[in-house]
Amino acid sequence: MDKANQFRAETQSRILVKDGPYGTQIQAAGLAAEDYAGATGLARDQKGNNDLVNLTQPQVVRGICDAYIDAGATLLATNTFNATRISQADYGAEHLVREINTAAARIIREAVDEASARDDLPRFVLGAIGPTNKTLSLSPDVDDPGMREIGWDELVEVYREQAEALVGGGADFILIETVFDTLNAKAGIM
């Protein structure tokens, strides 16, 4: 049975529980700036770049995922809320986007598969796509309401790049989360 049909069947027989946030749990791990950066050689301070932790501290992400599984979660999202080249540009890490997303999906896929092999309970990997810090609907300049920092085609490509890496890493579905701009959400769907 394919994942979509398996998901639908599972929703008919039980309540599926989604995991919780990764960002606050990563912050609670008390990582130093050098822990975030790891061996990436990135010039900018990486403290707070929670998505980069998929590459530099995968055991932290795996531990968070395992804790959510132990708490009963069956829908496990990737730690990729800001893993687009738009958001990673703030850290000078946009060239690592594909690697970050692929690693994130693999971490969660491995945890889900191991847990499901133990208890035969189906679980699903949700490739999380966040809103980015750019909006298609609003101008960042109050004096120029028609101005946009990004266009439709560029945002669609940014989301496509992320989604392809997430699916390539093992995500079952794409989760577009924290929608504050419906046009951005439509670009994510596209």
XYZ file of C-alpha atoms in Angstrom:
190
model
C 0.000 0.000 0.000
C 1.386 3.440 -0.867
C 1.987 5.982 1.919
C -1.009 8.173 1.055
C -3.425 5.249 1.221
C -1.732 3.880 4.320
C -2.068 7.314 5.962
C -5.773 7.504 5.084
C -6.342 3.997 6.436
C -4.552 4.839 9.680
C -6.696 7.960 10.180
C -9.789 5.770 9.967
C -8.645 3.464 12.752
C -6.860 5.696 15.269
C -5.858 9.212 16.220
C -2.495 10.198 14.794
C -0.380 12.425 17.013
C 2.087 14.929 15.575
C 5.359 15.664 17.331
C 6.271 19.041 18.813
C 8.782 21.782 18.105
C 12.441 21.158 17.413
C 13.729 24.704 17.782
C 12.963 25.073 21.474
C 14.273 21.582 22.175
C 17.524 22.347 20.344
C 17.854 25.567 22.343
C 17.294 23.573 25.534
C 20.262 21.368 24.582
C 22.530 24.327 25.401
C 24.678 24.182 22.283
C 27.473 26.710 21.887
C 28.046 28.615 18.641
C 30.792 26.195 17.652
C 28.410 23.259 18.189
C 25.972 24.783 15.731
C 28.706 25.432 13.160
C 30.513 22.119 13.576
C 33.044 21.516 10.820
C 31.131 23.497 8.190
C 33.706 26.280 8.053
C 30.964 28.893 7.824
C 32.269 32.388 8.512
C 29.177 33.811 10.218
C 28.012 33.007 13.737
C 25.685 29.998 13.473
C 24.222 30.140 16.992
C 20.478 29.735 16.573
C 20.703 28.090 13.150
C 18.628 25.150 14.307
C 18.379 23.652 10.827
C 22.157 23.388 10.486
C 22.160 21.095 13.529
C 20.857 18.342 11.197
C 24.382 18.284 9.753
C 26.533 19.240 12.717
C 24.721 17.626 15.659
C 22.449 14.920 14.187
C 22.386 13.055 17.492
C 20.595 16.038 19.085
C 17.878 15.974 16.418
C 17.612 12.194 16.680
C 17.260 12.389 20.467
C 14.437 14.912 20.145
C 12.680 12.742 17.568
C 13.065 9.634 19.733
C 11.566 11.503 22.692
C 8.527 12.450 20.608
C 8.159 8.847 19.447
C 8.399 7.658 23.065
C 5.656 10.172 23.953
C 3.362 8.621 21.320
C 3.893 10.742 18.214
C 3.214 8.972 14.938
C 3.606 12.000 12.640
C 7.233 13.118 12.863
C 8.293 16.326 11.162
C 11.763 17.194 9.991
C 13.775 19.938 11.647
C 13.703 22.080 8.501
C 11.517 25.078 9.302
C 14.188 27.496 8.016
C 16.041 25.182 5.644
C 15.502 27.225 2.488
C 18.117 29.272 0.705
C 16.131 32.398 1.631
C 16.301 31.732 5.372
C 19.782 30.204 5.321
C 21.134 33.312 3.559
C 20.952 35.028 6.963
C 23.688 32.624 8.081
C 25.654 32.441 4.839
C 24.662 28.771 4.608
C 22.384 28.798 1.561
C 24.754 26.472 -0.302
C 24.033 23.777 2.305
C 20.234 23.732 1.862
C 19.999 20.464 -0.071
C 22.371 18.739 2.340
C 20.512 20.066 5.415
C 17.117 18.916 4.135
C 18.323 15.517 2.992
C 20.064 14.892 6.323
C 17.019 16.027 8.289
C 14.712 13.645 6.440
C 17.158 10.766 6.832
C 17.434 11.316 10.584
C 13.664 11.198 11.064
C 13.197 8.370 8.548
C 15.703 6.216 10.431
C 14.064 6.923 13.800
C 10.567 6.230 12.452
C 11.585 3.026 10.689
C 13.400 1.684 13.753
C 10.465 2.456 16.049
C 7.932 0.943 13.646
C 10.065 -2.193 13.282
C 9.973 -2.586 17.081
C 6.229 -2.191 17.613
C 4.698 -2.603 14.123
C 2.955 0.773 14.467
C 2.948 2.809 11.233
C 4.538 6.240 11.517
C 5.040 8.935 8.910
C 7.799 11.432 8.110
C 6.589 14.953 7.358
C 9.039 17.154 5.488
C 8.514 20.530 7.166
C 8.583 23.657 5.032
C 8.443 26.964 6.882
C 7.178 30.322 5.676
C 10.578 31.997 4.957
C 11.203 35.576 5.988
C 9.924 36.951 2.652
C 6.290 37.502 1.741
C 4.572 37.597 -1.633
C 1.528 39.511 -0.386
C 3.005 42.378 1.583
C 5.565 45.045 0.908
C 8.368 45.445 3.452
C 8.369 49.150 2.515
C 5.391 51.184 3.814
C 6.214 53.905 1.287
C 6.030 51.472 -1.652
C 3.090 49.080 -1.210
C 3.758 47.397 -4.566
C 7.363 46.500 -3.759
C 8.207 42.837 -3.140
C 11.511 41.277 -2.037
C 10.751 38.041 -3.875
C 8.665 36.936 -6.829
C 6.325 33.987 -7.284
C 8.613 31.957 -9.568
C 11.613 32.366 -7.277
C 9.659 31.297 -4.186
C 8.185 28.290 -6.001
C 11.736 27.259 -6.957
C 12.971 27.742 -3.372
C 10.197 25.483 -2.073
C 10.725 22.952 -4.875
C 14.426 22.732 -4.017
C 13.595 22.063 -0.375
C 10.797 19.582 -1.109
C 12.948 17.567 -3.518
C 15.692 17.219 -0.916
C 13.205 16.253 1.803
C 11.572 13.589 -0.363
C 15.004 12.401 -1.496
C 15.975 11.981 2.149
C 12.892 9.900 2.947
C 9.987 12.226 3.788
C 6.593 10.663 3.124
C 4.746 13.962 2.838
C 5.440 17.690 2.747
C 4.058 19.798 5.601
C 3.658 23.495 4.865
C 3.608 25.060 8.293
C 3.104 28.375 10.043
C 1.308 30.048 7.160
C 1.096 33.810 7.592
C 0.855 34.599 3.882
C -1.598 32.530 1.850
C 0.220 33.405 -1.368
C 3.430 31.940 0.107
C 1.454 28.814 1.036
C 0.159 28.556 -2.523
C 3.735 28.822 -3.797
C 4.655 25.971 -1.453
C 1.790 23.868 -2.792
C 2.779 24.636 -6.370
